[in-house]
Amino acid sequence: MNKLKWYQKLLIALTVIIFSPLILVGIIIAGIYTLRQMPKNKKKYKKSRYYADFQNKYMTSILYSPEYRFYNSAMHRGLPIKYVKQESNGFEYFIHNETIYLFPDFEQIDLNEEGNVWQADYDGDWKPFDECYANLLAKLESTPIYPIKLLVERKMFPTLNLNDKDIPDCIFVTWNYENAFENEESPLKMIIPQNSKELYDMMLQTPDLCGTFELNEGTENIEWRLHENIKIELGVDPRDCYFGVSRLLFGKVESDITHWHPTIFEIYDDVCNVGKRGNVMVLRSTASSGTLMYSGSKADCPYAPDKKYLFGKYYYLEAK
C-alpha cells in the first residue's frame, strides 16, 4: 500500500480543520430538529392502533419499523389477518390466507458482487441471507402449520430490475408495508425507473391514473395536467428526482406552488398517491414557500376540502 506524502497528510489535516465547524453545526442542527420532532412523533405513536393494542414503549425507530407500519395499515383497511406478538421474545408475525408472514430485521437485501448469493445488510454489515432467514425462523415459539414467507418491501432491493433475478422462494415482495397485498400482481412492482422515459412508460401502464401527460423530449421531463390550471412536472435521475407542482395563471403563466425530491424508489409511489382515481393531494403555499401536506386515499385524508388558512393558499386536489 502506498504511503501518503507529507503534503497529502497536511492537506487532509487542513481540510478536517476547515470543515469541522460546519460538520459540528450540521450535527447540532440535526440534533435540535430531532428533539423538536420527538414530542410530535411520540404523540402520533400514542394515538396509533399499534400502541393501543400492544402498549410498546415509544422509541424513535418504532415509527419506521415494518411491524408498526404494516399493523396500523392492516387494521385500518380491515385486512383479514391473525397478528401474533409472542410473549417470550416479543417476536411479531401474522397469518394471512393460510400463510405465515415474518418481517425482516435487516435494512437491504441484494446479490453479492458475483451475483450468485443473496445477502442482507445490517447497518453496513452484509451477511448471507440464508443465515439471516434461519435466525428469524428460530424465533418462532412453535412449529408452524402453514408455509412461511418473509414480507419485504420493494425498496429494500437496491437492484433496479428484479424481473430477471432469481428471488428466494421464501420472500414475498410487496410495494410497501402500508398497502401490502394490494395490486401485488402488477409487473411494475419489480421495476424502478432510472429515467423519465421509463417512468412515463410505467404511467402509461398504470390503471386509473388520471389526467393527461406527455414526455417532453427537450427537457426529458414529464408534463402532467392532472387538474385544471395545475401543472405537474416530473424528472427522474438516479441522483436526484424532481416532483414539481405549479399553478397556471391565465392558463399559461406558471407560478410554483411547491416541489420535492423523491428517490427513484419513491417517485412512482408519489405518482400513484397523487394521481390515481379517488386519491387527493393537499398543498399549502405562502409567499415564500410551499409544502405537500398529504397525498393518498381521499378516505384517509386528515384535511377537509374547504379548510381555510389565514395566511397562504390551500389546495385540495382530487384526482378524477
mmCIF file of N, CA and C in Angstrom, residues 108-121 126-130 157-159 162 165-166 168:
data_model
loop_
_atom_site.group_PDB
_atom_site.id
_atom_site.type_symbol
_atom_site.label_atom_id
_atom_site.label_comp_id
_atom_site.label_asym_id
_atom_site.label_seq_id
_atom_site.Cartn_x
_atom_site.Cartn_y
_atom_site.Cartn_z
ATOM 1 N N GLN A 108 -31.461 -3.940 3.940
ATOM 2 C CA GLN A 108 -31.457 -4.161 2.496
ATOM 3 C C GLN A 108 -31.172 -5.619 2.198
ATOM 4 N N ILE A 109 -31.528 -6.027 0.984
ATOM 5 C CA ILE A 109 -31.166 -7.357 0.518
ATOM 6 C C ILE A 109 -30.714 -7.225 -0.930
ATOM 7 N N ASP A 110 -29.589 -7.856 -1.249
ATOM 8 C CA ASP A 110 -29.022 -7.709 -2.587
ATOM 9 C C ASP A 110 -28.129 -8.908 -2.890
ATOM 10 N N LEU A 111 -27.811 -9.081 -4.164
ATOM 11 C CA LEU A 111 -26.882 -10.125 -4.567
ATOM 12 C C LEU A 111 -25.446 -9.685 -4.294
ATOM 13 N N ASN A 112 -24.570 -10.634 -4.054
ATOM 14 C CA ASN A 112 -23.155 -10.304 -3.858
ATOM 15 C C ASN A 112 -22.530 -9.867 -5.175
ATOM 16 N N GLU A 113 -21.261 -9.502 -5.149
ATOM 17 C CA GLU A 113 -20.595 -8.973 -6.345
ATOM 18 C C GLU A 113 -20.590 -9.975 -7.492
ATOM 19 N N GLU A 114 -20.542 -11.255 -7.167
ATOM 20 C CA GLU A 114 -20.558 -12.281 -8.213
ATOM 21 C C GLU A 114 -21.973 -12.529 -8.738
ATOM 22 N N GLY A 115 -22.975 -12.016 -8.031
ATOM 23 C CA GLY A 115 -24.354 -12.153 -8.472
ATOM 24 C C GLY A 115 -24.957 -13.518 -8.275
ATOM 25 N N ASN A 116 -24.426 -14.299 -7.345
ATOM 26 C CA ASN A 116 -24.951 -15.655 -7.174
ATOM 27 C C ASN A 116 -25.400 -15.974 -5.751
ATOM 28 N N VAL A 117 -25.214 -15.051 -4.812
ATOM 29 C CA VAL A 117 -25.619 -15.293 -3.426
ATOM 30 C C VAL A 117 -26.339 -14.053 -2.896
ATOM 31 N N TRP A 118 -27.520 -14.269 -2.310
ATOM 32 C CA TRP A 118 -28.253 -13.159 -1.715
ATOM 33 C C TRP A 118 -27.686 -12.851 -0.334
ATOM 34 N N GLN A 119 -27.577 -11.538 -0.044
ATOM 35 C CA GLN A 119 -27.032 -11.073 1.225
ATOM 36 C C GLN A 119 -27.983 -10.056 1.854
ATOM 37 N N ALA A 120 -27.950 -9.965 3.175
ATOM 38 C CA ALA A 120 -28.766 -8.994 3.905
ATOM 39 C C ALA A 120 -27.852 -7.990 4.600
ATOM 40 N N ASP A 121 -28.296 -6.743 4.612
ATOM 41 C CA ASP A 121 -27.481 -5.653 5.150
ATOM 42 C C ASP A 121 -27.971 -5.251 6.536
ATOM 43 N N TRP A 126 -22.852 -6.913 5.813
ATOM 44 C CA TRP A 126 -23.574 -7.825 4.941
ATOM 45 C C TRP A 126 -23.355 -9.269 5.377
ATOM 46 N N LYS A 127 -24.482 -9.985 5.522
ATOM 47 C CA LYS A 127 -24.435 -11.381 5.943
ATOM 48 C C LYS A 127 -25.215 -12.237 4.949
ATOM 49 N N PRO A 128 -24.876 -13.541 4.841
ATOM 50 C CA PRO A 128 -25.627 -14.414 3.928
ATOM 51 C C PRO A 128 -27.107 -14.434 4.297
ATOM 52 N N PHE A 129 -27.970 -14.268 3.292
ATOM 53 C CA PHE A 129 -29.402 -14.207 3.559
ATOM 54 C C PHE A 129 -29.923 -15.497 4.193
ATOM 55 N N ASP A 130 -29.459 -16.635 3.719
ATOM 56 C CA ASP A 130 -29.927 -17.910 4.268
ATOM 57 C C ASP A 130 -29.727 -17.972 5.779
ATOM 58 N N PHE A 157 -34.668 -3.705 -1.997
ATOM 59 C CA PHE A 157 -33.803 -4.280 -3.023
ATOM 60 C C PHE A 157 -33.133 -3.145 -3.804
ATOM 61 N N PRO A 158 -31.827 -2.916 -3.668
ATOM 62 C CA PRO A 158 -31.160 -1.885 -4.473
ATOM 63 C C PRO A 158 -31.193 -2.190 -5.971
ATOM 64 N N THR A 159 -31.345 -3.462 -6.339
ATOM 65 C CA THR A 159 -31.403 -3.847 -7.751
ATOM 66 C C THR A 159 -32.616 -3.195 -8.403
ATOM 67 N N LEU A 162 -35.919 -6.415 -11.043
ATOM 68 C CA LEU A 162 -35.902 -7.743 -10.420
ATOM 69 C C LEU A 162 -36.505 -8.821 -11.316
ATOM 70 N N LYS A 165 -34.184 -11.694 -11.917
ATOM 71 C CA LYS A 165 -33.459 -12.167 -10.746
ATOM 72 C C LYS A 165 -34.201 -13.343 -10.104
ATOM 73 N N ASP A 166 -33.446 -14.306 -9.646
ATOM 74 C CA ASP A 166 -34.000 -15.486 -9.002
ATOM 75 C C ASP A 166 -34.160 -15.204 -7.506
ATOM 76 N N PRO A 168 -35.301 -15.541 -3.747
ATOM 77 C CA PRO A 168 -35.586 -16.721 -2.909
ATOM 78 C C PRO A 168 -37.083 -16.971 -2.760
#
